[in-house]
Structures are given as structure tokens and as C-alpha cells.
Amino acid sequence: MFSNATHEVLNVTLHTTLSVTTKLVVPTPAKPILPVQTGVQAQQEEQSSGMTIFFSLLVLAICIILVHLLIKYRLHFLPESVAVVSLGILMGAFIKIIESQKLANWKEEEMFRPNMFFLLLLPPIIFESGYSLHKGNFFQNIGSITLFSVFGTAISAFIVGGGIYFLGQAEVIYKLNMTDSFAFGSLISAVDPVATIAIFNALNVDPVLNMLVFGESILNDAVSIVLTNTAEGLTRENMSDVSGWQTFLQALGYFLKMFFGSAALGTLTGLISALVLKHIDLRKTPSLEFGMMIIFAYLPYGLAEGISLSGIMAILFSGIVMSHYTHHNLSPVTQILMQQTLRAVAFMCETCVFAFLGLSIFSFPHKFEMSFVIWCIVLVLFGRAVNIFPLSYLLNFFRDHKITPKMMFIMWFSGLRGAIPYALSLHLGLEPIEKRQLIGTTTIIIVLFTILLLGGGTMPLIRLIDIEDSKARRRNKKDINLSKTEKMGNTIESEHLSELTEEEYEAHYIKRQDLKGFMWLDARYLNPFFTRRLTQEDLHHGRIQMKSLTNKWYEEVRQGPSGSEDDEQELL
């Protein structure tokens, strides 16, 4: 009897164990990697994608014509971003009228997709900004630039986020939790450098100060994105049982990992590209050389995103390093081609984002709260002031080139918000949906407020506080030009076309006594290791290549239907 009871207990235990084990090892159905679409569904998806592409290209073409008219009729006082956003608003209103009359339905086509922005539009903008930096001034001022971009952006994010959180707790505005408030403060701290640099160029400020603001603006975008990703990461985790100090330390660790890990990955990719194009001579086949550069340009973004780092930070540092080393291993044809292609692609991406920003006024589901918007604008302006004035005052103790109060005020006033805050606001996965709509609507209003009012008020501000320089410009008959496209199209940067032989490089850099710190290390060891020192034969071949291309083009123009030797004589 005992054995029977024992046998039954063993059977029950074995049955229970097997059933539990069976439950544990039952595999979950694997998710398909890509949605399977066939037949009518696939055809509809293809048609929808085709219309979206057509609509985007149509909007872009209209914007290019608008920018051309601004340049042609010399409307230099109007920043292109202001004109493109205004055109987007008008197009959005026109489409809304058409939809209300039930003549067409373009709601899906005019909606801005955040994934399209982060995967396709933002990487060329960030890479081009890093690639077009004047590296000499950038590395000489790397300490000041880092202070403005990292600490300044963090100060602005904490002031805006903290203000929103405490005002919400006091029930003055819509209530957000700590992580959502910090996420909004981080995304709205991204400053658009286009108008700022146009203003500084118009004022003919010191080039070191120009680089200080430009470098801060570029790094500021990447830092803002990393801070927003940090806040999103904290939101996804359960932080209810964690103290505020532990939350801060966790956020700091995540930020440092994202910042330095992504920067190291981008730097390493740029150095590898320099070594590859130094030791694999593709100079005689510019198409292959250009293709390799395009691959290395996008490579760090995909890799960084794939291993949970910041692709934007990686591609920015990759652009800086590739411009400093890899670019000088290229043939003259590819150097010019790379520079102009990046500028064209970045212009189209930037224009597309600003146009869709204007369209979003009518295509985006909105939730508007007056008190929330007003307090956010106040906090944004106050956060920018706390960023600029104290840090500039602190930096003046260590700088030979002082930042004057007038320049501080212009830097504060010209802290416009642009494409990145708008896209980040759409990318936030906030719940409930009304919170996401409130953040999106408020971000659009702040971006439009800074672009249209502050951007439009920059020229009167220049004429108000810069009286002596304005009189000098009138004496010199020099027009103030805020057109970024015209300035970029008319110049080919000389440092991007420099080709030095071994003897010329040694005479120009190594024997200089004024190089210190990283500049000395770079000139002495890094630059010779990562860049090719050209022989006289290489230089001769490069000149022949450029001359043959120019002659070929010239011959085709002369033999064209409208070309003649008489026309040539008239031009001469």
C-alpha cells in the first residue's frame, strides 16, 4: 500500500513537473521580420508610397524655386528658413481647402513621419555640418565649444524641464511627470545654427567667435538628441522604486555612455576611412572613390543605432574626422564633388523639414493650452539667457578674444529653434495621446515663434544695436546677406582643396613654433600617419585630370547650338 501511494505521489509530481516544464518551453510564435503583403494590399501600399514620394518632391521643387527667387531678386534680409516655413503654411492651408471641398485627400501624404526624418533627412544635415567645419579654429576652441554645447544645453534643458515640472505640480499649467518634463526641456534646447551664422557673417564678427557659436550650435543638436534619448530611456524603465539621486546617476551614466561611446565610434570610423583611402589608391577612378566616401559617411550612423548608441553623435564626429584626414586623401575631382554633393543634399533635407513644419499646422492633430505655451516660451528664453550670459562671462576670463555684451545679446536673441525639436516631439512615445499632442503643438508654436518673430526681428536688431557697423557697410555699399544657399554655392573652401607635398607640409606645419597641445600632436604625428603626402607626379596627375574635365566641358559648350566663337569674344 505504501508503494502504491508512493507511486501515485511520484506520478502526480512527475505529471506536474512535466506540465510546468511543458508550459515553460512552449516557444512563442516568431514575429515576421517584415510584414508580408501580397496582392491588392501590396499594390495599395506601393501606390501610397509613390504618392508620398511625389508629394515630397513636389513640395521640395516649389521650395527650391522660392529660394531661387529670393536670391534672384536679392531679398537677402529674409532668412530662407522663414520663407520656406511660410510657404509650407500657405500650402497646408491650400490643401485643407481642397480637402474641405472633397476634391482630393492628401492627409497621408502630407503627414510628416519621424522615422523618415531620423533615417533619411537628419544624417546628411549633421554630417555636412561636421564636414564643412573649419577644423583649425574648431580644435583650438574645443574647450569653449564643449562648455557651451554640453553644459549650456544641459542647463537649458534642466531649467525648461524643471520649470515645467514644478509649474505642473503647482497646477499652473498642464501636469507632466519628471521624465516627460525633462524630455521636453531637452528637445526644445536644440538650437538651429543657420540664422545665427548668417547674422554673424553679416556682422563680420571675429572668425574665432564665429567658430565658437557655429561649433556650439552643431554639437548642441547632437547633445539635445542624446539628452532626449536619455529621458526616453528613463521613461521606458520602471523608476517608481528608485530615489531621485539614483535616477540622476542613472541618467548621467546613460548620457555619458551615449555621448562618449557614439563620439568614439564616429571618430574610429573616420580614422579607418582615412587609412583605407590612403593605402587603397582610388584617385584615378573618382566614381569608386566617391562611392567609398558615401558608404563611410552613412556607415557610423547605422552601426551606432544598431548597438543602441546615438547615430547622430557618431555621424557628426565621423564627418569632422573625415574632413580633417580622409578628405585630403582624395583626388581634386572627388574633393569638389564631395563638398558640393553634401551641400546640395543637406540643403534639400533641411528645406524639406522646414516645409513639412509649415504643413504640420494643418495636418497635425493639435491640443492647445495657452498657459502651457506662454510659460514654455518664457522658460525657453530664460534658459537660453542662463546658458549664454554666465558661460560667456566665465569664458572671458580664459580667452584672448572676449565675447562682448552686444555679442552675448545677439547670441541669446538668435537662438532659434528649428527642425530637430519638431521631429523629436513627434518621435516621443508619450501616453496618453493628448500629452503627445500637447507637446507636439507647443513645440510647433515655439519653433514658429522663434523662426518668424525672432528670425524676422534679427535685421532690425542689427540696425538698432550695430549703428557704427551699419554706417560702415553703407559707406562700403555692402549688402547684408542672410541667404545661406547663395553663400555656400559661391564658395569652394580653400582648405578643402589643399594638396601639399612632403616638403611643403614640413615647411608649413611641422617647423611652426606657435602650435600647442592637440594642434602640435596632430601636425607632428596624426596628420602624417592618416593622410597621404603627395609626390610631384601625383600633383601633376591631379592638375591634368581637372584640366581635361574642364576642357571637355568647354568644348561641349562651344559646340552646342547656342555657343559660338563670336559669343566667346563678346564674353572676353
Coordinates of C-alpha atoms in Angstrom, one line a residue:
M1 CA 0.0 0.0 0.0
F2 CA 2.9 2.3 0.8
S3 CA 4.4 1.6 -2.5
N4 CA 1.1 2.4 -4.3
A5 CA 0.8 5.7 -2.5
T6 CA 4.4 6.5 -3.2
H7 CA 3.8 5.5 -6.9
E8 CA 0.8 7.9 -7.1
V9 CA 2.7 10.7 -5.5
L10 CA 5.5 10.2 -7.9
N11 CA 3.1 10.2 -10.8
V12 CA 1.4 13.4 -9.6
T13 CA 4.8 15.1 -9.1
L14 CA 6.1 13.9 -12.5
H15 CA 2.9 15.0 -14.2
T16 CA 3.1 18.4 -12.5
T17 CA 6.7 18.8 -13.4
L18 CA 6.2 17.8 -17.0
S19 CA 3.2 20.1 -17.3
V20 CA 5.2 23.1 -15.8
T21 CA 8.2 22.2 -18.0
T22 CA 6.0 21.9 -21.0
K23 CA 4.5 25.4 -20.2
L24 CA 7.9 26.9 -19.8
V25 CA 9.4 25.5 -23.1
V26 CA 6.5 26.2 -25.3
P27 CA 8.0 28.5 -27.9
T28 CA 6.3 31.8 -28.7
P29 CA 5.4 32.2 -32.3
A30 CA 8.2 34.1 -34.1
K31 CA 7.3 37.5 -35.4
P32 CA 7.8 38.0 -39.1
I33 CA 10.8 40.2 -39.9
L34 CA 8.8 42.2 -42.5
P35 CA 5.1 42.4 -42.9
V36 CA 4.0 40.1 -45.7
Q37 CA 1.9 41.9 -48.2
T38 CA 0.6 40.4 -51.3
G39 CA -1.9 41.1 -54.0
V40 CA -4.2 44.1 -53.6
Q41 CA -2.7 45.1 -50.2
A42 CA 0.9 45.3 -51.7
Q43 CA -0.4 47.3 -54.6
Q44 CA -2.2 49.8 -52.4
E45 CA 0.9 50.2 -50.2
E46 CA 3.1 50.8 -53.3
Q47 CA 0.6 53.4 -54.7
S48 CA 0.5 55.2 -51.3
S49 CA 4.3 55.2 -51.1
G50 CA 4.6 56.5 -54.6
M51 CA 2.2 59.4 -53.9
T52 CA 4.1 60.3 -50.7
I53 CA 7.4 60.4 -52.7
F54 CA 5.7 62.5 -55.4
F55 CA 4.2 64.9 -52.9
S56 CA 7.5 65.4 -51.0
L57 CA 9.4 66.0 -54.3
L58 CA 6.8 68.5 -55.5
V59 CA 7.0 70.4 -52.2
L60 CA 10.8 70.4 -52.4
A61 CA 10.7 71.6 -56.0
I62 CA 8.4 74.5 -55.1
C63 CA 10.7 75.5 -52.2
I64 CA 13.8 75.4 -54.5
I65 CA 12.1 77.8 -56.9
L66 CA 11.2 80.1 -53.9
V67 CA 14.8 80.1 -52.7
H68 CA 16.0 80.9 -56.3
L69 CA 13.6 83.9 -56.4
L70 CA 14.9 85.1 -53.1
I71 CA 18.4 85.1 -54.5
K72 CA 17.4 86.4 -57.9
Y73 CA 15.5 89.5 -56.5
R74 CA 18.2 90.0 -53.8
L75 CA 15.8 89.6 -50.8
H76 CA 18.8 88.9 -48.6
F77 CA 17.2 90.3 -45.4
L78 CA 14.8 87.3 -45.3
P79 CA 16.3 84.0 -44.0
E80 CA 15.4 81.1 -46.2
S81 CA 14.0 79.0 -43.3
V82 CA 11.4 81.8 -42.6
A83 CA 10.4 81.9 -46.3
V84 CA 10.2 78.1 -46.6
V85 CA 8.1 77.7 -43.4
S86 CA 5.8 80.5 -44.6
L87 CA 5.4 78.7 -47.9
G88 CA 4.6 75.4 -46.1
I89 CA 1.9 77.2 -44.1
L90 CA 0.3 78.5 -47.3
M91 CA 0.5 75.1 -49.0
G92 CA -1.1 73.5 -45.9
A93 CA -4.0 76.0 -45.9
F94 CA -4.5 75.4 -49.7
I95 CA -4.5 71.6 -49.2
K96 CA -7.0 72.0 -46.3
I97 CA -9.4 74.0 -48.5
I98 CA -9.1 71.3 -51.3
E99 CA -9.9 68.6 -48.7
S100 CA -12.8 70.5 -47.3
Q101 CA -14.3 70.7 -50.8
K102 CA -13.7 66.9 -51.2
L103 CA -11.7 67.5 -54.3
A104 CA -8.8 65.4 -53.0
N105 CA -7.5 63.7 -49.9
W106 CA -3.7 64.1 -49.2
K107 CA -3.8 63.6 -45.5
E108 CA -1.5 60.6 -45.5
E109 CA 1.0 62.2 -48.0
E110 CA 1.3 65.5 -46.0
M111 CA 1.9 63.8 -42.7
F112 CA 5.5 64.0 -41.5
R113 CA 7.0 60.6 -40.5
P114 CA 9.6 60.9 -37.7
N115 CA 11.3 57.7 -38.8
M116 CA 11.9 59.3 -42.2
F117 CA 13.4 62.3 -40.6
F118 CA 15.9 60.3 -38.4
L119 CA 16.8 57.8 -41.0
L120 CA 17.0 59.9 -44.2
L121 CA 16.8 63.6 -43.6
L122 CA 18.8 64.3 -40.4
P123 CA 22.0 62.3 -41.1
P124 CA 23.0 64.3 -44.2
I125 CA 22.4 67.6 -42.4
I126 CA 24.5 66.6 -39.4
F127 CA 27.3 65.0 -41.5
E128 CA 27.6 68.1 -43.7
S129 CA 27.8 70.4 -40.8
G130 CA 30.7 68.4 -39.3
Y131 CA 32.3 68.0 -42.7
S132 CA 32.2 71.8 -43.5
L133 CA 33.8 72.9 -40.2
H134 CA 37.0 74.9 -40.3
K135 CA 38.9 72.4 -38.2
G136 CA 41.7 74.7 -37.2
N137 CA 39.5 77.1 -35.2
F138 CA 37.3 74.2 -34.1
F139 CA 40.1 72.3 -32.4
Q140 CA 41.7 75.4 -31.0
N141 CA 38.4 76.3 -29.3
I142 CA 37.2 72.8 -28.4
G143 CA 37.1 73.6 -24.7
S144 CA 34.9 76.6 -25.1
I145 CA 32.7 74.8 -27.6
T146 CA 32.3 71.8 -25.4
L147 CA 31.3 74.1 -22.4
F148 CA 28.6 75.8 -24.4
S149 CA 27.3 72.7 -26.2
V150 CA 27.3 70.2 -23.3
F151 CA 26.9 72.2 -20.1
G152 CA 25.0 75.0 -21.7
T153 CA 22.5 72.7 -23.4
A154 CA 22.1 70.7 -20.1
I155 CA 21.5 73.9 -18.2
S156 CA 18.8 75.0 -20.6
A157 CA 17.2 71.5 -20.5
F158 CA 17.1 71.4 -16.7
I159 CA 15.7 75.0 -16.5
V160 CA 12.9 74.3 -19.0
G161 CA 12.2 70.8 -17.8
G162 CA 12.3 71.7 -14.1
G163 CA 10.2 74.8 -14.6
I164 CA 7.5 72.8 -16.4
Y165 CA 7.5 70.1 -13.8
F166 CA 7.2 72.5 -10.8
L167 CA 4.6 74.6 -12.5
G168 CA 2.6 71.5 -13.3
Q169 CA 2.9 70.4 -9.6
A170 CA 1.5 73.8 -8.6
E171 CA -1.3 73.3 -11.1
V172 CA -0.4 76.4 -13.0
I173 CA 0.0 74.5 -16.3
Y174 CA -0.7 71.0 -17.6
K175 CA 0.8 68.5 -15.3
L176 CA 3.8 66.4 -16.6
N177 CA 5.9 63.9 -14.7
M178 CA 9.6 64.5 -14.1
T179 CA 10.9 62.4 -17.1
D180 CA 8.4 63.8 -19.6
S181 CA 9.2 67.4 -18.5
F182 CA 13.0 66.7 -18.9
A183 CA 12.4 65.1 -22.3
F184 CA 10.6 68.2 -23.5
G185 CA 13.2 70.5 -22.0
S186 CA 15.9 68.5 -23.8
L187 CA 14.3 68.5 -27.2
I188 CA 13.4 72.2 -27.1
S189 CA 17.0 73.1 -26.3
A190 CA 18.2 72.2 -29.8
V191 CA 19.2 75.5 -31.5
D192 CA 19.2 76.0 -35.2
P193 CA 22.6 77.5 -36.3
V194 CA 21.6 78.6 -39.8
A195 CA 20.2 82.1 -38.9
T196 CA 22.8 82.6 -36.2
I197 CA 25.8 82.1 -38.5
A198 CA 24.1 84.2 -41.2
I199 CA 23.8 87.0 -38.8
F200 CA 27.4 86.7 -37.6
N201 CA 28.7 86.6 -41.2
A202 CA 26.6 89.7 -41.9
L203 CA 28.1 91.5 -38.9
N204 CA 31.7 90.4 -39.9
V205 CA 32.4 89.3 -36.4
D206 CA 35.8 87.8 -35.3
P207 CA 36.2 84.4 -37.0
V208 CA 37.1 82.7 -33.7
L209 CA 33.8 83.9 -32.2
N210 CA 32.0 82.8 -35.3
M211 CA 33.5 79.3 -34.9
L212 CA 32.6 79.3 -31.2
V213 CA 29.0 79.8 -31.9
F214 CA 28.9 77.6 -35.0
G215 CA 30.6 74.7 -33.2
E216 CA 28.3 75.1 -30.2
S217 CA 25.3 75.1 -32.5
I218 CA 26.3 71.9 -34.2
L219 CA 27.3 69.9 -31.1
N220 CA 24.2 71.3 -29.4
D221 CA 21.9 69.4 -31.8
A222 CA 23.6 66.1 -31.0
V223 CA 23.7 66.8 -27.3
S224 CA 20.0 67.7 -27.3
I225 CA 19.1 64.4 -29.1
V226 CA 21.2 62.4 -26.6
L227 CA 19.6 64.1 -23.7
T228 CA 16.1 63.4 -25.1
N229 CA 17.0 59.8 -25.7
T230 CA 18.2 59.6 -22.1
A231 CA 14.9 60.9 -20.8
E232 CA 13.0 58.4 -23.1
G233 CA 15.1 55.6 -21.7
L234 CA 14.2 56.5 -18.1
T235 CA 10.5 56.7 -19.1
R236 CA 10.6 53.2 -20.6
E237 CA 12.0 51.8 -17.3
N238 CA 10.1 51.4 -14.1
M239 CA 11.6 54.2 -11.9
S240 CA 8.9 54.2 -9.1
D241 CA 11.1 52.4 -6.6
V242 CA 14.3 54.5 -7.3
S243 CA 15.2 57.6 -5.4
G244 CA 15.8 60.9 -7.2
W245 CA 19.6 60.7 -6.6
Q246 CA 19.7 57.2 -8.1
T247 CA 17.7 58.4 -11.1
F248 CA 20.1 61.3 -11.7
L249 CA 23.1 59.0 -11.5
Q250 CA 21.5 56.5 -13.9
A251 CA 20.6 59.3 -16.3
L252 CA 24.2 60.7 -16.1
G253 CA 25.7 57.3 -16.8
Y254 CA 23.4 56.7 -19.7
F255 CA 24.2 60.1 -21.2
L256 CA 28.0 59.7 -20.8
K257 CA 27.8 56.2 -22.4
M258 CA 25.8 57.6 -25.3
F259 CA 27.9 60.7 -25.8
F260 CA 31.4 59.3 -25.5
G261 CA 30.6 55.9 -26.9
S262 CA 29.0 57.4 -30.0
A263 CA 31.8 60.0 -30.4
A264 CA 34.4 57.3 -30.1
L265 CA 32.6 55.1 -32.7
G266 CA 32.3 58.0 -35.2
T267 CA 36.0 59.0 -34.7
L268 CA 37.2 55.4 -35.2
T269 CA 35.1 55.1 -38.4
G270 CA 36.5 58.3 -39.7
L271 CA 40.1 57.2 -39.0
I272 CA 39.5 53.8 -40.6
S273 CA 38.2 55.6 -43.7
A274 CA 41.3 57.8 -43.8
L275 CA 43.6 54.7 -43.7
V276 CA 41.6 52.8 -46.3
L277 CA 41.7 55.7 -48.8
K278 CA 45.4 56.4 -48.0
H279 CA 46.5 52.8 -48.8
I280 CA 44.0 51.9 -51.5
D281 CA 44.6 54.4 -54.3
L282 CA 41.3 55.2 -55.9
R283 CA 42.3 58.6 -57.1
K284 CA 42.3 57.6 -60.8
T285 CA 38.7 56.3 -60.6
P286 CA 36.7 59.2 -59.0
S287 CA 33.4 57.3 -59.2
L288 CA 34.7 54.5 -57.0
E289 CA 36.4 57.0 -54.7
F290 CA 33.2 59.0 -54.3
G291 CA 31.2 55.8 -53.7
M292 CA 33.5 54.7 -50.9
M293 CA 33.2 58.2 -49.2
I294 CA 29.4 58.0 -49.3
I295 CA 29.5 54.5 -47.7
F296 CA 31.8 55.7 -44.9
A297 CA 29.6 58.8 -44.4
Y298 CA 26.5 56.7 -43.5
L299 CA 28.2 53.7 -42.0
P300 CA 28.7 55.0 -38.4
Y301 CA 25.0 56.0 -38.2
G302 CA 23.7 52.5 -39.0
L303 CA 26.3 50.9 -36.7
A304 CA 25.6 53.2 -33.8
E305 CA 21.9 52.8 -34.0
G306 CA 22.2 49.1 -34.3
I307 CA 24.2 48.8 -31.0
S308 CA 21.9 51.3 -29.1
L309 CA 24.2 54.4 -29.3
S310 CA 23.5 57.8 -30.9
G311 CA 23.8 57.7 -34.6
I312 CA 23.7 61.5 -34.8
M313 CA 26.6 61.9 -32.5
A314 CA 28.6 59.2 -34.3
I315 CA 28.0 60.7 -37.8
L316 CA 28.9 64.2 -36.5
F317 CA 32.3 63.2 -35.2
S318 CA 32.8 61.0 -38.3
G319 CA 32.2 64.0 -40.5
I320 CA 34.7 66.1 -38.6
V321 CA 37.4 63.4 -38.7
M322 CA 36.8 62.5 -42.4
S323 CA 37.0 66.2 -43.3
H324 CA 40.2 66.6 -41.4
Y325 CA 42.0 63.5 -42.6
T326 CA 40.2 61.4 -45.3
H327 CA 39.3 64.4 -47.5
H328 CA 43.0 65.1 -48.2
N329 CA 43.5 61.6 -49.5
L330 CA 41.0 62.2 -52.3
S331 CA 41.6 63.4 -55.8
P332 CA 40.7 67.1 -56.6
V333 CA 37.7 66.0 -58.6
T334 CA 36.2 64.0 -55.7
Q335 CA 37.1 66.7 -53.2
I336 CA 34.9 69.2 -55.1
L337 CA 32.3 66.6 -55.9
M338 CA 32.0 65.6 -52.2
Q339 CA 31.8 69.1 -50.9
Q340 CA 29.1 70.2 -53.4
T341 CA 27.1 67.0 -53.2
L342 CA 26.9 67.2 -49.4
R343 CA 25.8 70.8 -49.5
A344 CA 23.1 70.0 -52.1
V345 CA 21.8 67.0 -50.2
A346 CA 21.9 68.8 -46.8
F347 CA 20.0 71.8 -48.4
M348 CA 17.3 69.6 -49.8
C349 CA 16.9 67.7 -46.5
E350 CA 16.8 70.9 -44.4
T351 CA 14.3 72.6 -46.8
C352 CA 12.1 69.5 -46.8
V353 CA 11.9 69.5 -43.0
F354 CA 11.1 73.2 -42.8
A355 CA 8.4 72.9 -45.5
F356 CA 6.7 70.0 -43.6
L357 CA 7.0 72.0 -40.4
G358 CA 4.7 74.6 -42.1
L359 CA 2.4 72.0 -43.4
S360 CA 2.1 70.4 -40.0
I361 CA 0.0 73.4 -38.8
F362 CA -3.0 71.9 -40.7
S363 CA -2.0 68.2 -40.9
F364 CA -1.1 67.5 -37.2
P365 CA -3.9 66.7 -34.6
H366 CA -3.4 69.6 -32.0
K367 CA -4.0 70.1 -28.3
F368 CA -3.5 73.8 -27.5
E369 CA -3.3 75.2 -24.0
M370 CA -2.5 78.9 -23.8
S371 CA -0.9 78.9 -20.3
F372 CA 1.4 75.9 -21.2
V373 CA 2.6 77.6 -24.4
I374 CA 3.2 81.0 -22.8
W375 CA 5.1 79.6 -19.8
C376 CA 7.2 77.3 -22.1
I377 CA 8.2 80.3 -24.3
V378 CA 9.2 82.2 -21.1
L379 CA 11.2 79.3 -19.8
V380 CA 12.9 78.7 -23.2
L381 CA 14.1 82.4 -23.4
F382 CA 15.2 82.3 -19.8
G383 CA 17.0 79.0 -20.2
R384 CA 18.9 80.4 -23.2
A385 CA 19.8 83.5 -21.2
V386 CA 21.2 81.4 -18.3
N387 CA 23.1 79.4 -20.9
I388 CA 24.7 82.3 -22.8
F389 CA 25.4 85.1 -20.3
P390 CA 27.0 83.3 -17.3
L391 CA 29.1 80.9 -19.5
S392 CA 30.3 83.7 -21.8
Y393 CA 31.3 85.8 -18.7
L394 CA 33.1 82.8 -17.4
L395 CA 34.9 82.1 -20.7
N396 CA 36.1 85.7 -20.9
F397 CA 38.5 85.0 -18.0
F398 CA 40.3 82.4 -20.1
R399 CA 40.0 83.9 -23.6
D400 CA 42.1 86.5 -25.5
H401 CA 39.1 87.1 -27.8
K402 CA 36.5 88.5 -25.5
I403 CA 32.8 88.0 -26.0
T404 CA 31.2 91.5 -25.7
P405 CA 27.8 92.1 -24.1
K406 CA 26.5 93.1 -27.5
M407 CA 27.5 89.7 -29.0
M408 CA 26.1 87.9 -25.9
F409 CA 22.7 89.6 -26.6
I410 CA 22.8 88.7 -30.3
M411 CA 23.7 85.1 -29.4
W412 CA 20.7 84.9 -27.0
F413 CA 18.3 86.6 -29.4
S414 CA 19.3 84.4 -32.4
G415 CA 18.8 81.1 -30.5
L416 CA 16.2 80.0 -33.0
R417 CA 14.6 76.6 -32.8
G418 CA 14.3 74.6 -36.0
A419 CA 13.8 71.2 -37.5
I420 CA 15.2 68.9 -34.7
P421 CA 12.8 69.9 -31.9
Y422 CA 9.9 69.4 -34.2
A423 CA 10.9 65.9 -35.3
L424 CA 11.9 64.9 -31.7
S425 CA 8.5 66.0 -30.4
L426 CA 6.8 63.7 -32.9
H427 CA 9.2 60.9 -32.0
L428 CA 8.3 60.9 -28.3
G429 CA 6.2 57.9 -27.3
L430 CA 4.2 59.6 -24.6
E431 CA 0.9 58.3 -23.2
P432 CA -1.9 59.3 -23.1
I433 CA -2.3 60.6 -26.7
E434 CA -3.4 64.0 -25.5
K435 CA 0.0 64.5 -23.8
R436 CA 1.8 63.8 -27.1
Q437 CA -0.4 66.2 -29.0
L438 CA 0.2 68.9 -26.4
I439 CA 4.0 68.5 -26.6
G440 CA 3.8 68.5 -30.4
T441 CA 1.6 71.5 -30.7
T442 CA 3.6 73.5 -28.2
T443 CA 6.9 72.6 -30.0
I444 CA 5.5 73.8 -33.3
I445 CA 4.3 77.1 -31.8
I446 CA 7.7 77.7 -30.2
V447 CA 9.6 76.8 -33.4
L448 CA 7.3 79.2 -35.4
F449 CA 7.6 81.9 -32.8
T450 CA 11.4 81.8 -32.8
I451 CA 11.7 81.5 -36.6
L452 CA 9.1 84.0 -37.6
L453 CA 9.3 86.6 -34.8
L454 CA 12.9 86.3 -33.6
G455 CA 14.3 85.4 -37.0
G456 CA 12.3 88.2 -38.7
G457 CA 13.5 90.7 -36.0
T458 CA 17.2 90.0 -36.3
M459 CA 17.7 92.6 -39.1
P460 CA 16.0 95.5 -37.1
L461 CA 18.1 94.3 -34.1
I462 CA 21.3 94.5 -36.1
R463 CA 20.5 98.0 -37.3
L464 CA 19.5 99.1 -33.8
I465 CA 22.5 98.0 -31.8
D466 CA 25.1 98.0 -34.5
I467 CA 24.9 101.6 -35.7
E468 CA 28.6 102.1 -36.5
D469 CA 29.0 98.9 -38.4
S470 CA 25.8 99.7 -40.4
K471 CA 27.2 103.1 -41.4
A472 CA 30.5 101.4 -42.4
R473 CA 28.5 98.9 -44.6
R474 CA 26.6 101.7 -46.2
R475 CA 29.9 103.5 -47.0
N476 CA 31.2 100.3 -48.5
K477 CA 27.9 99.6 -50.2
K478 CA 28.0 96.1 -48.8
D479 CA 24.6 94.4 -48.6
I480 CA 23.8 92.2 -45.6
N481 CA 23.1 88.7 -47.0
L482 CA 21.2 86.1 -44.9
S483 CA 21.0 83.6 -47.8
K484 CA 22.9 80.5 -46.7
T485 CA 22.4 78.8 -50.1
E486 CA 23.9 81.7 -52.1
K487 CA 26.9 82.0 -49.8
M488 CA 27.6 78.3 -49.9
G489 CA 27.1 78.0 -53.6
N490 CA 29.6 80.8 -54.4
T491 CA 32.5 79.4 -52.4
I492 CA 34.8 76.4 -52.5
E493 CA 36.7 76.4 -49.3
S494 CA 40.4 76.6 -49.9
E495 CA 41.4 74.3 -47.0
H496 CA 39.3 71.6 -48.7
L497 CA 41.4 71.8 -51.8
S498 CA 44.9 71.9 -50.3
E499 CA 47.3 69.4 -51.5
L500 CA 50.8 69.5 -50.0
T501 CA 53.9 67.6 -50.8
E502 CA 56.1 66.2 -48.1
E503 CA 58.5 69.2 -48.2
E504 CA 55.6 71.8 -48.3
Y505 CA 53.9 70.1 -45.4
E506 CA 57.0 70.1 -43.3
A507 CA 57.7 73.8 -44.0
H508 CA 54.1 74.8 -43.4
Y509 CA 53.3 72.9 -40.2
I510 CA 56.0 70.9 -38.5
K511 CA 58.5 73.8 -38.3
R512 CA 56.0 76.2 -36.9
Q513 CA 56.7 77.2 -33.3
D514 CA 53.2 78.5 -32.3
L515 CA 51.5 75.1 -32.4
K516 CA 50.4 73.8 -29.0
G517 CA 48.5 70.9 -27.5
F518 CA 46.4 68.9 -29.9
M519 CA 47.4 71.1 -32.9
W520 CA 51.1 70.2 -32.3
L521 CA 50.3 66.5 -31.8
D522 CA 48.1 66.5 -34.9
A523 CA 50.7 68.2 -37.1
R524 CA 53.6 66.1 -35.9
Y525 CA 52.2 62.6 -35.7
L526 CA 48.5 62.2 -36.6
N527 CA 48.3 64.0 -39.9
P528 CA 51.3 62.3 -41.4
F529 CA 50.0 58.9 -40.3
F530 CA 46.4 59.3 -41.6
T531 CA 46.9 61.4 -44.7
R532 CA 48.8 60.8 -47.9
R533 CA 51.8 63.1 -48.7
L534 CA 51.7 63.7 -52.4
T535 CA 54.6 63.5 -54.8
Q536 CA 55.1 65.9 -57.7
E537 CA 53.8 63.2 -60.0
D538 CA 50.5 63.0 -58.0
L539 CA 50.1 66.7 -58.2
H540 CA 50.7 66.7 -61.9
H541 CA 48.2 64.0 -62.5
G542 CA 45.6 65.8 -60.4
R543 CA 46.0 69.0 -62.4
I544 CA 45.8 67.1 -65.7
Q545 CA 42.6 65.4 -64.5
M546 CA 41.0 68.7 -63.6
K547 CA 42.2 70.4 -66.8
S548 CA 41.0 67.6 -69.0
L549 CA 37.5 67.7 -67.5
T550 CA 37.3 71.4 -67.8
N551 CA 38.5 71.4 -71.4
K552 CA 36.0 68.6 -72.3
W553 CA 33.1 70.6 -70.8
Y554 CA 34.3 73.8 -72.5
E555 CA 34.5 72.1 -75.9
E556 CA 30.9 70.7 -75.5
V557 CA 29.7 74.2 -74.6
R558 CA 31.4 75.7 -77.7
Q559 CA 30.0 73.1 -80.0
G560 CA 26.4 73.4 -78.6
P561 CA 23.6 75.0 -80.6
S562 CA 23.9 78.4 -78.7
G563 CA 27.7 78.5 -78.5
S564 CA 29.9 80.3 -81.0
E565 CA 33.3 81.9 -81.1
D566 CA 31.6 85.3 -81.6
D567 CA 29.8 84.8 -78.2
E568 CA 33.1 83.8 -76.7
Q569 CA 34.7 87.0 -77.9
E570 CA 31.8 89.1 -76.5
L571 CA 32.3 87.4 -73.1
L572 CA 36.0 88.2 -73.2

